[in-house]
PDB file of C-alpha atoms and ligand atoms in Angstrom:
ATOM      1  CA  MET A   1     -27.206  -1.625 -57.685  1.00  0.00           C
ATOM      2  CA  ALA A   2     -26.974  -0.457 -61.283  1.00  0.00           C
ATOM      3  CA  THR A   3     -28.596   2.636 -62.695  1.00  0.00           C
ATOM      4  CA  ILE A   4     -29.405   2.215 -66.349  1.00  0.00           C
ATOM      5  CA  LYS A   5     -29.487   4.981 -68.871  1.00  0.00           C
ATOM      6  CA  PRO A   6     -30.774   3.255 -71.979  1.00  0.00           C
ATOM      7  CA  ARG A   7     -29.824   4.847 -75.290  1.00  0.00           C
ATOM      8  CA  HIS A   8     -31.482   2.507 -77.704  1.00  0.00           C
ATOM      9  CA  PRO A   9     -34.632   0.379 -77.572  1.00  0.00           C
ATOM     10  CA  ALA A  10     -32.484  -2.760 -77.689  1.00  0.00           C
ATOM     11  CA  ASP A  11     -30.798  -1.724 -74.398  1.00  0.00           C
ATOM     12  CA  LEU A  12     -34.102  -2.465 -72.716  1.00  0.00           C
ATOM     13  CA  GLY A  13     -34.749  -5.652 -74.593  1.00  0.00           C
ATOM     14  CA  LEU A  14     -36.996  -3.822 -77.029  1.00  0.00           C
ATOM     15  CA  GLY A  15     -35.276  -5.243 -80.053  1.00  0.00           C
ATOM     16  CA  GLY A  16     -36.944  -5.279 -83.444  1.00  0.00           C
ATOM     17  CA  LEU A  17     -37.915  -1.603 -83.297  1.00  0.00           C
ATOM     18  CA  GLU A  18     -34.765  -0.302 -84.962  1.00  0.00           C
ATOM     19  CA  ALA A  19     -36.597   0.562 -88.163  1.00  0.00           C
ATOM     20  CA  LEU A  20     -39.166   2.645 -86.320  1.00  0.00           C
ATOM     21  CA  ALA A  21     -37.498   3.915 -83.147  1.00  0.00           C
ATOM     22  CA  GLU A  22     -34.000   5.145 -82.483  1.00  0.00           C
ATOM     23  CA  PHE A  23     -34.013   6.432 -78.951  1.00  0.00           C
ATOM     24  CA  VAL A  24     -35.337   5.576 -75.528  1.00  0.00           C
ATOM     25  CA  ALA A  25     -36.054   8.353 -73.054  1.00  0.00           C
ATOM     26  CA  PRO A  26     -36.632   7.047 -69.549  1.00  0.00           C
ATOM     27  CA  THR A  27     -38.842   9.292 -67.478  1.00  0.00           C
ATOM     28  CA  ALA A  28     -36.888   8.525 -64.308  1.00  0.00           C
ATOM     29  CA  PRO A  29     -33.618   6.774 -63.453  1.00  0.00           C
ATOM     30  CA  ILE A  30     -33.965   3.034 -63.781  1.00  0.00           C
ATOM     31  CA  THR A  31     -32.195   1.290 -60.914  1.00  0.00           C
ATOM     32  CA  VAL A  32     -31.939  -2.448 -60.779  1.00  0.00           C
ATOM     33  CA  ALA A  33     -30.528  -4.741 -58.111  1.00  0.00           C
ATOM     34  CA  VAL A  34     -28.116  -7.313 -59.507  1.00  0.00           C
ATOM     35  CA  LEU A  35     -27.647 -10.189 -57.089  1.00  0.00           C
ATOM     36  CA  PRO A  36     -24.634 -12.518 -57.118  1.00  0.00           C
ATOM     37  CA  ARG A  37     -24.956 -16.192 -57.698  1.00  0.00           C
ATOM     38  CA  ARG A  38     -24.338 -18.317 -54.644  1.00  0.00           C
ATOM     39  CA  LEU A  39     -20.658 -19.102 -54.139  1.00  0.00           C
ATOM     40  CA  ASP A  40     -21.375 -22.810 -54.290  1.00  0.00           C
ATOM     41  CA  ASN A  41     -22.865 -22.558 -57.736  1.00  0.00           C
ATOM     42  CA  LEU A  42     -20.317 -24.409 -59.796  1.00  0.00           C
ATOM     43  CA  GLY A  43     -22.936 -25.610 -62.227  1.00  0.00           C
ATOM     44  CA  PHE A  44     -22.581 -29.298 -61.517  1.00  0.00           C
ATOM     45  CA  VAL A  45     -22.164 -29.764 -57.791  1.00  0.00           C
ATOM     46  CA  SER A  46     -23.699 -28.076 -54.775  1.00  0.00           C
ATOM     47  CA  MET A  47     -22.111 -27.611 -51.383  1.00  0.00           C
ATOM     48  CA  SER A  48     -22.672 -25.171 -48.591  1.00  0.00           C
ATOM     49  CA  ASP A  49     -21.117 -21.699 -48.776  1.00  0.00           C
ATOM     50  CA  ARG A  50     -19.072 -22.543 -45.734  1.00  0.00           C
ATOM     51  CA  VAL A  51     -17.441 -25.447 -47.559  1.00  0.00           C
ATOM     52  CA  ALA A  52     -16.965 -23.460 -50.756  1.00  0.00           C
ATOM     53  CA  SER A  53     -15.255 -20.579 -49.031  1.00  0.00           C
ATOM     54  CA  ASN A  54     -13.317 -19.766 -45.869  1.00  0.00           C
ATOM     55  CA  ASP A  55     -14.408 -16.152 -45.891  1.00  0.00           C
ATOM     56  CA  VAL A  56     -17.948 -16.107 -47.239  1.00  0.00           C
ATOM     57  CA  GLU A  57     -18.538 -12.408 -46.805  1.00  0.00           C
ATOM     58  CA  ALA A  58     -15.298 -11.293 -48.469  1.00  0.00           C
ATOM     59  CA  ASP A  59     -15.869 -13.687 -51.333  1.00  0.00           C
ATOM     60  CA  TYR A  60     -19.393 -12.425 -51.912  1.00  0.00           C
ATOM     61  CA  ARG A  61     -18.092  -8.862 -51.903  1.00  0.00           C
ATOM     62  CA  ALA A  62     -15.360  -9.797 -54.380  1.00  0.00           C
ATOM     63  CA  ARG A  63     -17.950 -11.410 -56.614  1.00  0.00           C
ATOM     64  CA  CYS A  64     -20.148  -8.317 -56.406  1.00  0.00           C
ATOM     65  CA  GLU A  65     -17.199  -6.088 -57.320  1.00  0.00           C
ATOM     66  CA  GLU A  66     -16.536  -8.359 -60.267  1.00  0.00           C
ATOM     67  CA  ILE A  67     -20.132  -7.988 -61.414  1.00  0.00           C
ATOM     68  CA  ALA A  68     -19.938  -4.214 -60.925  1.00  0.00           C
ATOM     69  CA  ALA A  69     -16.732  -3.948 -62.958  1.00  0.00           C
ATOM     70  CA  GLU A  70     -18.377  -5.916 -65.734  1.00  0.00           C
ATOM     71  CA  LEU A  71     -21.488  -3.722 -65.682  1.00  0.00           C
ATOM     72  CA  ARG A  72     -19.502  -0.473 -65.683  1.00  0.00           C
ATOM     73  CA  GLN A  73     -18.188  -1.344 -69.126  1.00  0.00           C
ATOM     74  CA  ARG A  74     -21.676  -1.371 -70.633  1.00  0.00           C
ATOM     75  CA  PRO A  75     -22.347   1.901 -72.448  1.00  0.00           C
ATOM     76  CA  TYR A  76     -25.905   2.302 -71.196  1.00  0.00           C
ATOM     77  CA  ILE A  77     -25.082   1.706 -67.526  1.00  0.00           C
ATOM     78  CA  ASP A  78     -24.847   5.057 -65.824  1.00  0.00           C
ATOM     79  CA  GLU A  79     -23.802   4.188 -62.300  1.00  0.00           C
ATOM     80  CA  VAL A  80     -22.978   1.028 -60.358  1.00  0.00           C
ATOM     81  CA  THR A  81     -22.672   0.685 -56.606  1.00  0.00           C
ATOM     82  CA  VAL A  82     -22.067  -2.399 -54.508  1.00  0.00           C
ATOM     83  CA  ALA A  83     -24.276  -2.691 -51.465  1.00  0.00           C
ATOM     84  CA  CYS A  84     -23.946  -5.505 -48.965  1.00  0.00           C
ATOM     85  CA  THR A  85     -26.802  -6.328 -46.696  1.00  0.00           C
ATOM     86  CA  GLU A  86     -25.831  -7.278 -43.196  1.00  0.00           C
ATOM     87  CA  THR A  87     -25.060 -10.879 -42.559  1.00  0.00           C
ATOM     88  CA  HIS A  88     -28.019 -12.520 -40.932  1.00  0.00           C
ATOM     89  CA  THR A  89     -27.320 -14.329 -37.712  1.00  0.00           C
ATOM     90  CA  CYS A  90     -29.592 -16.505 -35.644  1.00  0.00           C
ATOM     91  CA  SER A  91     -31.175 -14.656 -32.724  1.00  0.00           C
ATOM     92  CA  HIS A  92     -31.166 -17.887 -30.711  1.00  0.00           C
ATOM     93  CA  CYS A  93     -27.612 -19.156 -31.087  1.00  0.00           C
ATOM     94  CA  GLY A  94     -25.775 -16.314 -32.856  1.00  0.00           C
ATOM     95  CA  LEU A  95     -24.517 -18.461 -35.709  1.00  0.00           C
ATOM     96  CA  ARG A  96     -24.721 -17.375 -39.321  1.00  0.00           C
ATOM     97  CA  TRP A  97     -28.245 -17.923 -40.609  1.00  0.00           C
ATOM     98  CA  GLU A  98     -28.482 -20.771 -43.062  1.00  0.00           C
ATOM     99  CA  GLU A  99     -31.529 -22.467 -44.469  1.00  0.00           C
ATOM    100  CA  LEU A 100     -32.240 -25.775 -46.076  1.00  0.00           C
ATOM    101  CA  THR A 101     -32.646 -25.742 -49.819  1.00  0.00           C
ATOM    102  CA  ALA A 102     -35.509 -27.682 -51.351  1.00  0.00           C
ATOM    103  CA  ASP A 103     -33.070 -30.473 -52.233  1.00  0.00           C
ATOM    104  CA  GLU A 104     -31.619 -30.606 -48.723  1.00  0.00           C
ATOM    105  CA  ALA A 105     -35.095 -30.647 -47.182  1.00  0.00           C
ATOM    106  CA  ALA A 106     -36.016 -33.649 -49.309  1.00  0.00           C
ATOM    107  CA  ASP A 107     -32.749 -35.478 -48.578  1.00  0.00           C
ATOM    108  CA  ASP A 108     -32.735 -37.694 -45.483  1.00  0.00           C
ATOM    109  CA  SER A 109     -29.000 -37.140 -45.004  1.00  0.00           C
ATOM    110  CA  THR A 110     -29.403 -33.364 -44.631  1.00  0.00           C
ATOM    111  CA  ASN A 111     -32.928 -32.773 -43.352  1.00  0.00           C
ATOM    112  CA  GLN A 112     -34.089 -33.024 -39.720  1.00  0.00           C
ATOM    113  CA  ASP A 113     -36.995 -35.327 -40.371  1.00  0.00           C
ATOM    114  CA  GLU A 114     -39.788 -35.898 -42.869  1.00  0.00           C
ATOM    115  CA  HIS A 115     -41.370 -32.564 -41.896  1.00  0.00           C
ATOM    116  CA  SER A 116     -38.374 -30.488 -42.988  1.00  0.00           C
ATOM    117  CA  VAL A 117     -39.191 -27.999 -45.732  1.00  0.00           C
ATOM    118  CA  GLU A 118     -37.229 -25.552 -47.827  1.00  0.00           C
ATOM    119  CA  GLY A 119     -36.155 -22.517 -45.793  1.00  0.00           C
ATOM    120  CA  GLU A 120     -35.927 -24.349 -42.482  1.00  0.00           C
ATOM    121  CA  PRO A 121     -33.001 -23.000 -40.420  1.00  0.00           C
ATOM    122  CA  VAL A 122     -30.120 -25.391 -39.760  1.00  0.00           C
ATOM    123  CA  CYS A 123     -28.187 -23.809 -36.874  1.00  0.00           C
ATOM    124  CA  CYS A 124     -30.085 -24.872 -33.757  1.00  0.00           C
ATOM    125  CA  CYS A 125     -33.216 -26.548 -32.431  1.00  0.00           C
ATOM    126  CA  GLU A 126     -34.607 -23.263 -31.067  1.00  0.00           C
ATOM    127  CA  ALA A 127     -34.599 -21.697 -34.533  1.00  0.00           C
ATOM    128  CA  ILE A 128     -36.155 -24.813 -36.065  1.00  0.00           C
ATOM    129  CA  ASP A 129     -38.860 -24.875 -33.398  1.00  0.00           C
ATOM    130  CA  ALA A 130     -39.682 -21.207 -33.976  1.00  0.00           C
ATOM    131  CA  PHE A 131     -39.766 -21.725 -37.737  1.00  0.00           C
ATOM    132  CA  ARG A 132     -42.085 -24.718 -37.435  1.00  0.00           C
ATOM    133  CA  THR A 133     -44.399 -23.130 -34.867  1.00  0.00           C
ATOM    134  CA  GLU A 134     -44.819 -20.147 -37.181  1.00  0.00           C
ATOM    135  CA  ARG A 135     -45.865 -22.408 -40.041  1.00  0.00           C
ATOM    136  CA  GLY A 136     -47.826 -25.035 -38.161  1.00  0.00           C
ATOM    137  CA  ILE A 137     -45.311 -27.766 -38.973  1.00  0.00           C
ATOM    138  CA  PRO A 138     -45.072 -30.654 -36.467  1.00  0.00           C
ATOM    139  CA  ALA A 139     -42.248 -29.945 -34.005  1.00  0.00           C
ATOM    140  CA  LEU A 140     -38.883 -31.630 -34.221  1.00  0.00           C
ATOM    141  CA  GLN A 141     -38.784 -34.829 -32.154  1.00  0.00           C
ATOM    142  CA  ARG A 142     -35.591 -34.866 -30.173  1.00  0.00           C
ATOM    143  CA  ASP A 143     -34.044 -37.842 -28.459  1.00  0.00           C
ATOM    144  CA  GLY A 144     -35.334 -37.922 -24.916  1.00  0.00           C
ATOM    145  CA  ALA A 145     -37.625 -34.950 -25.469  1.00  0.00           C
ATOM    146  CA  ALA A 146     -41.332 -35.306 -24.948  1.00  0.00           C
TER     147      ALA A 146
HETATM  148 ZN1  LIG B 201     -29.659 -20.826 -34.175  1.00  0.00          ZN
END
C-alpha cells in the first residue's frame, strides 16, 4: 500500500499543466494498492508459481519489499507499507488454492475437459464440482463415476 502526497500536477499524470498550475493539493490522503506481478512472469514463458519458486510466499513478500523500496525513493510517495493477504487454501482438500488461467483452460494438456474455464480450481475434484455447480457448468466426468 502506498500513500501518495503529490506535489506537482505531473505526479498525478496531469502533465501539460505546468504553465498554468504549479501545485496539487489533495483533499485526503491518496492510498493505492500496488500488486506484484506473478512470480512466473518472465515475459516469454509461463509456468506455475510452484515451479518458479520453492517458497512462493517468501518470494512474493521479497518482491513486495522490492517494490516498496523502489516506491519509497519517489519524492511524492509519503508512506509505503507491505501487506500480505492470507494464502488461500482449498476448504475441501487443504491444498494451496490455484486456478486455471484462460490459456490453461483452453489447453487440453492442462484443462480437465472441454468445459474447463478460466478460474477453475485445480487441486481436487470436490473444488471443481463446487465451482461448476455454482456456475451451471456441466460436471466433471470421472472414470467410473456416473
Ligand atoms: Zn481442493
